[in-house]
mmCIF file of C-alpha atoms in Angstrom:
data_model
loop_
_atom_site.group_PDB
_atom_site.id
_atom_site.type_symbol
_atom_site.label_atom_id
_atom_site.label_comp_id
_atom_site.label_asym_id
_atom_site.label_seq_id
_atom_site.Cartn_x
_atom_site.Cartn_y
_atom_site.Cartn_z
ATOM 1 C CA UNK A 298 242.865 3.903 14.965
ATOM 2 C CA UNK A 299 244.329 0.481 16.533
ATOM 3 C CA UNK A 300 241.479 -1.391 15.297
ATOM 4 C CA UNK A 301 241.709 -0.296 12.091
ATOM 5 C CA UNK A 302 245.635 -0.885 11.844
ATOM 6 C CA UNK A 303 245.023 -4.352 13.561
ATOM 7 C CA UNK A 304 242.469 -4.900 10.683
ATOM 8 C CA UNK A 305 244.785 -4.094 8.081
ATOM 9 C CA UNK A 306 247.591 -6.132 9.386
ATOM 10 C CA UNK A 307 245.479 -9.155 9.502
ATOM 11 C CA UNK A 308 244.091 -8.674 5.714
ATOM 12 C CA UNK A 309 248.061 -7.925 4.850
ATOM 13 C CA UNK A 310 248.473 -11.380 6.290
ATOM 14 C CA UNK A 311 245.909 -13.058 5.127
ATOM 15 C CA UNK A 312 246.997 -12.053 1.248
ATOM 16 C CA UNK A 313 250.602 -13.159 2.108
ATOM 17 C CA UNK A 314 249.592 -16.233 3.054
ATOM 18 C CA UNK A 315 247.380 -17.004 -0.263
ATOM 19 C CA UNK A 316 249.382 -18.899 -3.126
ATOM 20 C CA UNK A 317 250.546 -17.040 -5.738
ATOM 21 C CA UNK A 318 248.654 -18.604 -8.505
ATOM 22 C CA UNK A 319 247.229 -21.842 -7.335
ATOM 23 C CA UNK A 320 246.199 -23.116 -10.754
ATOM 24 C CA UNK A 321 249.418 -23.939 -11.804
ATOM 25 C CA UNK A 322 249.963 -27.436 -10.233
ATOM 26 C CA UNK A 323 253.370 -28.165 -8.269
ATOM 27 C CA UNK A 324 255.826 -30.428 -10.066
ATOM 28 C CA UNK A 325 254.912 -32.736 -7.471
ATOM 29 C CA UNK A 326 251.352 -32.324 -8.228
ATOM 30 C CA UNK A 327 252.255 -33.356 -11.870
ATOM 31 C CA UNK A 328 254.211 -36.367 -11.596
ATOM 32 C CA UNK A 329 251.539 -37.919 -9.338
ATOM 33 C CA UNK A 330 249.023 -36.859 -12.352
ATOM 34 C CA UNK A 331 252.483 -38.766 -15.082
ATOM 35 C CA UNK A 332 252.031 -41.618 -12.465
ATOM 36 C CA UNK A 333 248.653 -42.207 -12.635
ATOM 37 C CA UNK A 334 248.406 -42.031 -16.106
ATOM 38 C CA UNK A 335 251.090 -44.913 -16.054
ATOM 39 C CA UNK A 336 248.882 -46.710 -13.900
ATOM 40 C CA UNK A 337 245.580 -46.061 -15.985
ATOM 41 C CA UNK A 338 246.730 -45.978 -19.562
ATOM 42 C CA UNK A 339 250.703 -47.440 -19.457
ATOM 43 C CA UNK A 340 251.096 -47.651 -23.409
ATOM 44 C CA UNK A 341 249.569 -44.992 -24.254
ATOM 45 C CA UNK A 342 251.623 -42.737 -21.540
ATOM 46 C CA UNK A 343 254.625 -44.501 -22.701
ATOM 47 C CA UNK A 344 254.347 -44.406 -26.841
ATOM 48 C CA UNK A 345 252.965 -40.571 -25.926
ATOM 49 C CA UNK A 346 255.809 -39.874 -23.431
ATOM 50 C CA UNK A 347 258.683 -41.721 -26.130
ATOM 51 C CA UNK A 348 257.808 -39.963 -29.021
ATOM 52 C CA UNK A 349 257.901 -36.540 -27.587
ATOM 53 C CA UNK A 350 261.281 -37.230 -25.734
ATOM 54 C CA UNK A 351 262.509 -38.615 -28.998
ATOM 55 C CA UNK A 352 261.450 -35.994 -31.133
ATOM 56 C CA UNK A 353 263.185 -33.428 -28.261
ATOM 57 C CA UNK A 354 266.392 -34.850 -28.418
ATOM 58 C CA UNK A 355 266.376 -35.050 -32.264
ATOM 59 C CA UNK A 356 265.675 -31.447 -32.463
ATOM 60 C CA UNK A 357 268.063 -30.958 -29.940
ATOM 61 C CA UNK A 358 270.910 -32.790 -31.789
ATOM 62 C CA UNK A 359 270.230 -31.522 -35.340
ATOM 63 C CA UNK A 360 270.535 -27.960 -33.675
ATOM 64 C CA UNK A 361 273.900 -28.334 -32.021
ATOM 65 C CA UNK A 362 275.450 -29.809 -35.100
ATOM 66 C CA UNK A 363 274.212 -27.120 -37.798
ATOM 67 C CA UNK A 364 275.465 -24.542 -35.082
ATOM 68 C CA UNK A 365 278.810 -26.474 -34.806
ATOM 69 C CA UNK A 366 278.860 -26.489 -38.378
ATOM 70 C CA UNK A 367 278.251 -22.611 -38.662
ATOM 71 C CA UNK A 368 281.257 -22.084 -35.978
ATOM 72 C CA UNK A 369 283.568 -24.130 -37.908
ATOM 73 C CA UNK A 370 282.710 -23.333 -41.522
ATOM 74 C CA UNK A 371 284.665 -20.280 -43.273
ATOM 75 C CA UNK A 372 281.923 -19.917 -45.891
ATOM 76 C CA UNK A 373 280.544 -16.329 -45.064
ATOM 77 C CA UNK A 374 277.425 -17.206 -46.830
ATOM 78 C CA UNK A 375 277.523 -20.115 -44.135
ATOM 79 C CA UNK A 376 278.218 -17.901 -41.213
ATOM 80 C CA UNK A 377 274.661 -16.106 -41.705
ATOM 81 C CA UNK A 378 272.853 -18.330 -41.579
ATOM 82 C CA UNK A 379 271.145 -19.313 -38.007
ATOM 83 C CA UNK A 380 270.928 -22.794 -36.880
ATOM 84 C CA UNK A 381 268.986 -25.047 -39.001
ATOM 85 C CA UNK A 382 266.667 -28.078 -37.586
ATOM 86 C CA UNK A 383 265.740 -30.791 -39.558
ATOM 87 C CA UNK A 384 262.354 -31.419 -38.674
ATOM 88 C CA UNK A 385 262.048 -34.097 -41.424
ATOM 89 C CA UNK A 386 264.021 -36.411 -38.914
ATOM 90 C CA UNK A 387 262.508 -34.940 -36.148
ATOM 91 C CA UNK A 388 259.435 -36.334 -37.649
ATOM 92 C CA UNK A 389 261.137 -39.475 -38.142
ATOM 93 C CA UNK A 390 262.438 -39.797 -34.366
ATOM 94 C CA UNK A 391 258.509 -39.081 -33.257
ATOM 95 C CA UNK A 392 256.888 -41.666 -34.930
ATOM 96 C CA UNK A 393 259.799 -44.236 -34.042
ATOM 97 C CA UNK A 394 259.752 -43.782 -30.942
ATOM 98 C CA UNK A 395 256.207 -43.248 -29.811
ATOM 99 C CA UNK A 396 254.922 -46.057 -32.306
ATOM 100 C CA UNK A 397 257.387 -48.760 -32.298
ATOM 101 C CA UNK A 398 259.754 -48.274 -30.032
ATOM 102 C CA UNK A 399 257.912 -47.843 -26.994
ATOM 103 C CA UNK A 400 255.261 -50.751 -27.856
ATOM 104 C CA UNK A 401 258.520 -53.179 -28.051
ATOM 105 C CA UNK A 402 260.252 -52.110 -25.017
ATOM 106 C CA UNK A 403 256.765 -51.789 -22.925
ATOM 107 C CA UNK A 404 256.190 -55.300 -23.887
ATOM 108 C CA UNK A 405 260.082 -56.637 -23.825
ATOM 109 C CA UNK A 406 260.799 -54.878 -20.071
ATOM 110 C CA UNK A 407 257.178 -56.851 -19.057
ATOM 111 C CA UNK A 408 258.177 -60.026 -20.201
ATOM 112 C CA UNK A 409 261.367 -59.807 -18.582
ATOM 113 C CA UNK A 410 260.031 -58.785 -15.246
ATOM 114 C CA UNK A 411 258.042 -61.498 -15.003
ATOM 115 C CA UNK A 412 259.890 -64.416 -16.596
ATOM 116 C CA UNK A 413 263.358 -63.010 -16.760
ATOM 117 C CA UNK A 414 266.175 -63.759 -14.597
ATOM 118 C CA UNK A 415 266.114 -62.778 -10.911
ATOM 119 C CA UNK A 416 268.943 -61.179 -10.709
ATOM 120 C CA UNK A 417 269.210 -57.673 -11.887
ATOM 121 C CA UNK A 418 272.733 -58.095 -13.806
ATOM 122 C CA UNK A 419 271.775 -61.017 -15.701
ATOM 123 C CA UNK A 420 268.385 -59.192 -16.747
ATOM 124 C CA UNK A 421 270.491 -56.140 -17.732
ATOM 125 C CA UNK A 422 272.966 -58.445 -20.072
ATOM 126 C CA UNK A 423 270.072 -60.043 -21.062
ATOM 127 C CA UNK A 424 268.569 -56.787 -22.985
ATOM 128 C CA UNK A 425 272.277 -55.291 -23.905
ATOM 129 C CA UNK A 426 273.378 -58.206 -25.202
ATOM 130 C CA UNK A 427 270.493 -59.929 -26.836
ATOM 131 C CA UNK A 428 267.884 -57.258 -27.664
ATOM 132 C CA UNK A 429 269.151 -53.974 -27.943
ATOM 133 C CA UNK A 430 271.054 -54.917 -31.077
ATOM 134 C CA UNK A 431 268.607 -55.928 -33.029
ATOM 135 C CA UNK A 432 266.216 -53.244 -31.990
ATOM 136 C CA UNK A 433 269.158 -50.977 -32.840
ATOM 137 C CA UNK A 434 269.049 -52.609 -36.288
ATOM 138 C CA UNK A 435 265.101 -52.039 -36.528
ATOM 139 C CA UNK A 436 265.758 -48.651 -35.268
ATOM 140 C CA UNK A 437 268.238 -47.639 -38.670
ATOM 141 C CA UNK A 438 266.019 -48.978 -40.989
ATOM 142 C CA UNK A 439 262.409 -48.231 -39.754
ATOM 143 C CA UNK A 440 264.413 -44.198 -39.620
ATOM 144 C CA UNK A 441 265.641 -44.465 -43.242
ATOM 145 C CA UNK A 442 262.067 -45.387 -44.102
ATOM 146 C CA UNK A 443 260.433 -42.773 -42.455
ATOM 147 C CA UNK A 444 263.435 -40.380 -43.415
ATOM 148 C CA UNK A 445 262.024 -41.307 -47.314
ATOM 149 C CA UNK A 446 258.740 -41.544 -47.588
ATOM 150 C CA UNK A 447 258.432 -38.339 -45.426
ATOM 151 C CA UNK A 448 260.778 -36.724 -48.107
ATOM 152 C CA UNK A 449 258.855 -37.944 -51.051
ATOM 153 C CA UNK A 450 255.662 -36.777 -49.706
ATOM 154 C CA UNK A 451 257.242 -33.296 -49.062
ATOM 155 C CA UNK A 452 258.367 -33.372 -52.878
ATOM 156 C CA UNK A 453 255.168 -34.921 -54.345
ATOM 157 C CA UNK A 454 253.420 -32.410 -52.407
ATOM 158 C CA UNK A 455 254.943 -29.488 -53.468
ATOM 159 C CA UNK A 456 255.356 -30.655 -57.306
ATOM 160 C CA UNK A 457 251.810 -31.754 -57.628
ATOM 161 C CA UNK A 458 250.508 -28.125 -56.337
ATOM 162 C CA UNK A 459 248.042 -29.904 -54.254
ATOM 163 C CA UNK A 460 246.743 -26.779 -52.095
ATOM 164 C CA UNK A 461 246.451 -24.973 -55.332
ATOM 165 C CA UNK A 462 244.609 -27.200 -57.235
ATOM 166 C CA UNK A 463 242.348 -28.118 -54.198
ATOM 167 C CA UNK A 464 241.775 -24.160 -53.742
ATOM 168 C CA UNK A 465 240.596 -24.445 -57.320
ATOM 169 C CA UNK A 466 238.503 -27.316 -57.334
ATOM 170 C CA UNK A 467 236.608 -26.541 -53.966
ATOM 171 C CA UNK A 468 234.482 -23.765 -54.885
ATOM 172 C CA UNK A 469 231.802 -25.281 -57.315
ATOM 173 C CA UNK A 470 231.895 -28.707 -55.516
ATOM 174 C CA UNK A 471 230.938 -27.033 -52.789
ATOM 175 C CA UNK A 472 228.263 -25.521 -54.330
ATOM 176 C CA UNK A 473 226.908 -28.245 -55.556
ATOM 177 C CA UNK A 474 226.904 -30.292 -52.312
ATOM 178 C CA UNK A 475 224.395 -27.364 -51.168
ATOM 179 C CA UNK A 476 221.973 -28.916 -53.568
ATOM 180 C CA UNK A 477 222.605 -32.600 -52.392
ATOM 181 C CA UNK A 478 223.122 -32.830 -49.262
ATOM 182 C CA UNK A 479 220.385 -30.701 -47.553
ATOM 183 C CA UNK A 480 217.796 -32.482 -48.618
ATOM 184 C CA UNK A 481 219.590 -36.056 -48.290
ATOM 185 C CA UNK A 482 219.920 -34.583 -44.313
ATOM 186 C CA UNK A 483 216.655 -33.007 -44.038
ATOM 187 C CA UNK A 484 214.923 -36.157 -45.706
ATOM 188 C CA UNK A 485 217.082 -38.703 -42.979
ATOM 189 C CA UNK A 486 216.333 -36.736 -40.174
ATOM 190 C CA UNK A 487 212.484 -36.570 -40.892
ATOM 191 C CA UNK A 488 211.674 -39.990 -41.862
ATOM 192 C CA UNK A 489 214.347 -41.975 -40.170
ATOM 193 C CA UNK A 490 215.266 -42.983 -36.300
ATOM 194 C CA UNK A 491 218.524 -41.687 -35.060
ATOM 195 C CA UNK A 492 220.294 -45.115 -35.191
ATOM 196 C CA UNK A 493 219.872 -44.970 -39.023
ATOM 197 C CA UNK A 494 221.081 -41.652 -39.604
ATOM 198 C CA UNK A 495 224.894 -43.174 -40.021
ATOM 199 C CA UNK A 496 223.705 -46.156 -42.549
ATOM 200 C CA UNK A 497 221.205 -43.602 -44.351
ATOM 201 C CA UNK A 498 223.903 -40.827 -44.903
ATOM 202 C CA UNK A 499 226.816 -43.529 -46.447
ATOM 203 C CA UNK A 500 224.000 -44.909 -48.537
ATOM 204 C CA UNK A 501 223.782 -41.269 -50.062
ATOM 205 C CA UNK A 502 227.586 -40.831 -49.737
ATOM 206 C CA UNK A 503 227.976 -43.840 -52.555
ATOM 207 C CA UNK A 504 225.946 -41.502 -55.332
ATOM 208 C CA UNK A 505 227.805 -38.261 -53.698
ATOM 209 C CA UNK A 506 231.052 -40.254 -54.143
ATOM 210 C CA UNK A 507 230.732 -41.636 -58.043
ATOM 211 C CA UNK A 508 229.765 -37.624 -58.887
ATOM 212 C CA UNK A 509 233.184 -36.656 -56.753
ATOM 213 C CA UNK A 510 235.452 -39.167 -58.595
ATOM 214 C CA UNK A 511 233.638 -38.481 -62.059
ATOM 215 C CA UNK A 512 234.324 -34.619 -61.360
ATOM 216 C CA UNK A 513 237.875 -34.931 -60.603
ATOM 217 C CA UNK A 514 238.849 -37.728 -62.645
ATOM 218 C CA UNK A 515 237.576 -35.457 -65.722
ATOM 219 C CA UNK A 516 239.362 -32.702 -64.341
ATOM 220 C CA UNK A 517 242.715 -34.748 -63.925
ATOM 221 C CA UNK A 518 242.335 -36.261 -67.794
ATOM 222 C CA UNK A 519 242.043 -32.752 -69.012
#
């Protein structure tokens, strides 16, 4: 019987001491992983990393002021409703920051470690006072433009019933590709080395094409 108890304490034991679920890496674990992809790929990481933290924090703000606004409003209608985000400049934010904003300040914060001044005050009043306003600037206008065309593409979407009409439209095309493009694939794969399959199949895209815009330009005039 002491065997067996001494047995059962050591396999106790030996299950205590196992991790709970060792897959799930250790926030240690993962910023060494955020470092080395800062190492390996630094714009990437960075444009990546910016527009994530950008789109975040828009989220974040257009949240706490539509709930402000519902605390302070006296519009019943108002009061009902739950807290609206506005992903359209959420959008805006994500592309901002990962695609323009982090190139310039990756590129800005290199050049100024390398040739900027030595000491770290002078570099700092260097970017507050030199760059950061007109990068705020850039930053206002490059959101109003995103803030637009990200509207009007909503709007021309929704007017212009494109699901609808592409719901509509894809059923015969599709059954007409089935008596193209099977034999333009078979006949390329038969007769032809790999390397050519690319050149071969956009050679037979250009007829596929001209039937495409024929078929839906007719369609559109009608």
């Amino acid at each position: 019987m002491s065997t067996r108890t001494g047995g059962n304490e050591q396999i106790m034991n030996t299950h205590r001491t196992k991790p709970s679920n060792p897959m799930i890496p250790s926030p240690s674990e993962w910023l060494n992983r955020y470092n080395k992809l800062l190492d390996t790929y630094p714009l990437r990481t960075k444009m990546l990393t910016s527009a994530i933290v950008s789109a975040f924090g828009s989220a974040l703000g257009s949240y706490l002021s539509s709930a402000n606004a519902k605390v302070g409003t006296s519009n019943k209608r108002d009061t009902r409703k739950g807290s609206r985000i506005d992903w359209v400049d959420v959008l805006a934010f994500a592309i901002h920051g990962g695609l323009i904003n982090a190139p310039l300040c990756h590129y800005w914060f290199d050049w100024l470690a390398e040739h900027g001044p030595s000491s770290n005050t002078a570099s700092v009043l260097v970017d507050q006072l030199v760059v950061q306003p007109p990068l705020l600037v850039v930053m206002f206008v490059c959101l109003d433009m995103l803030r637009a065309y990200i509207r009007t593409t909503i709007t021309q979407f929704r007017e212009a019933s494109i699901v609808s009409n592409a719901l509509k439209m894809a059923p015969p095309v599709i059954v007409t590709s089935w008596r193209f493009w099977p034999v333009a694939v078979y006949c390329t794969f038969k007769y032809l080395k790999k390397k050519h399959y690319t050149v071969a199949l956009n050679l037979c895209s250009v007829a596929w094409t001209v039937y495409l815009s024929r078929g839906t330009g007719g369609r559109k005039r009608s």
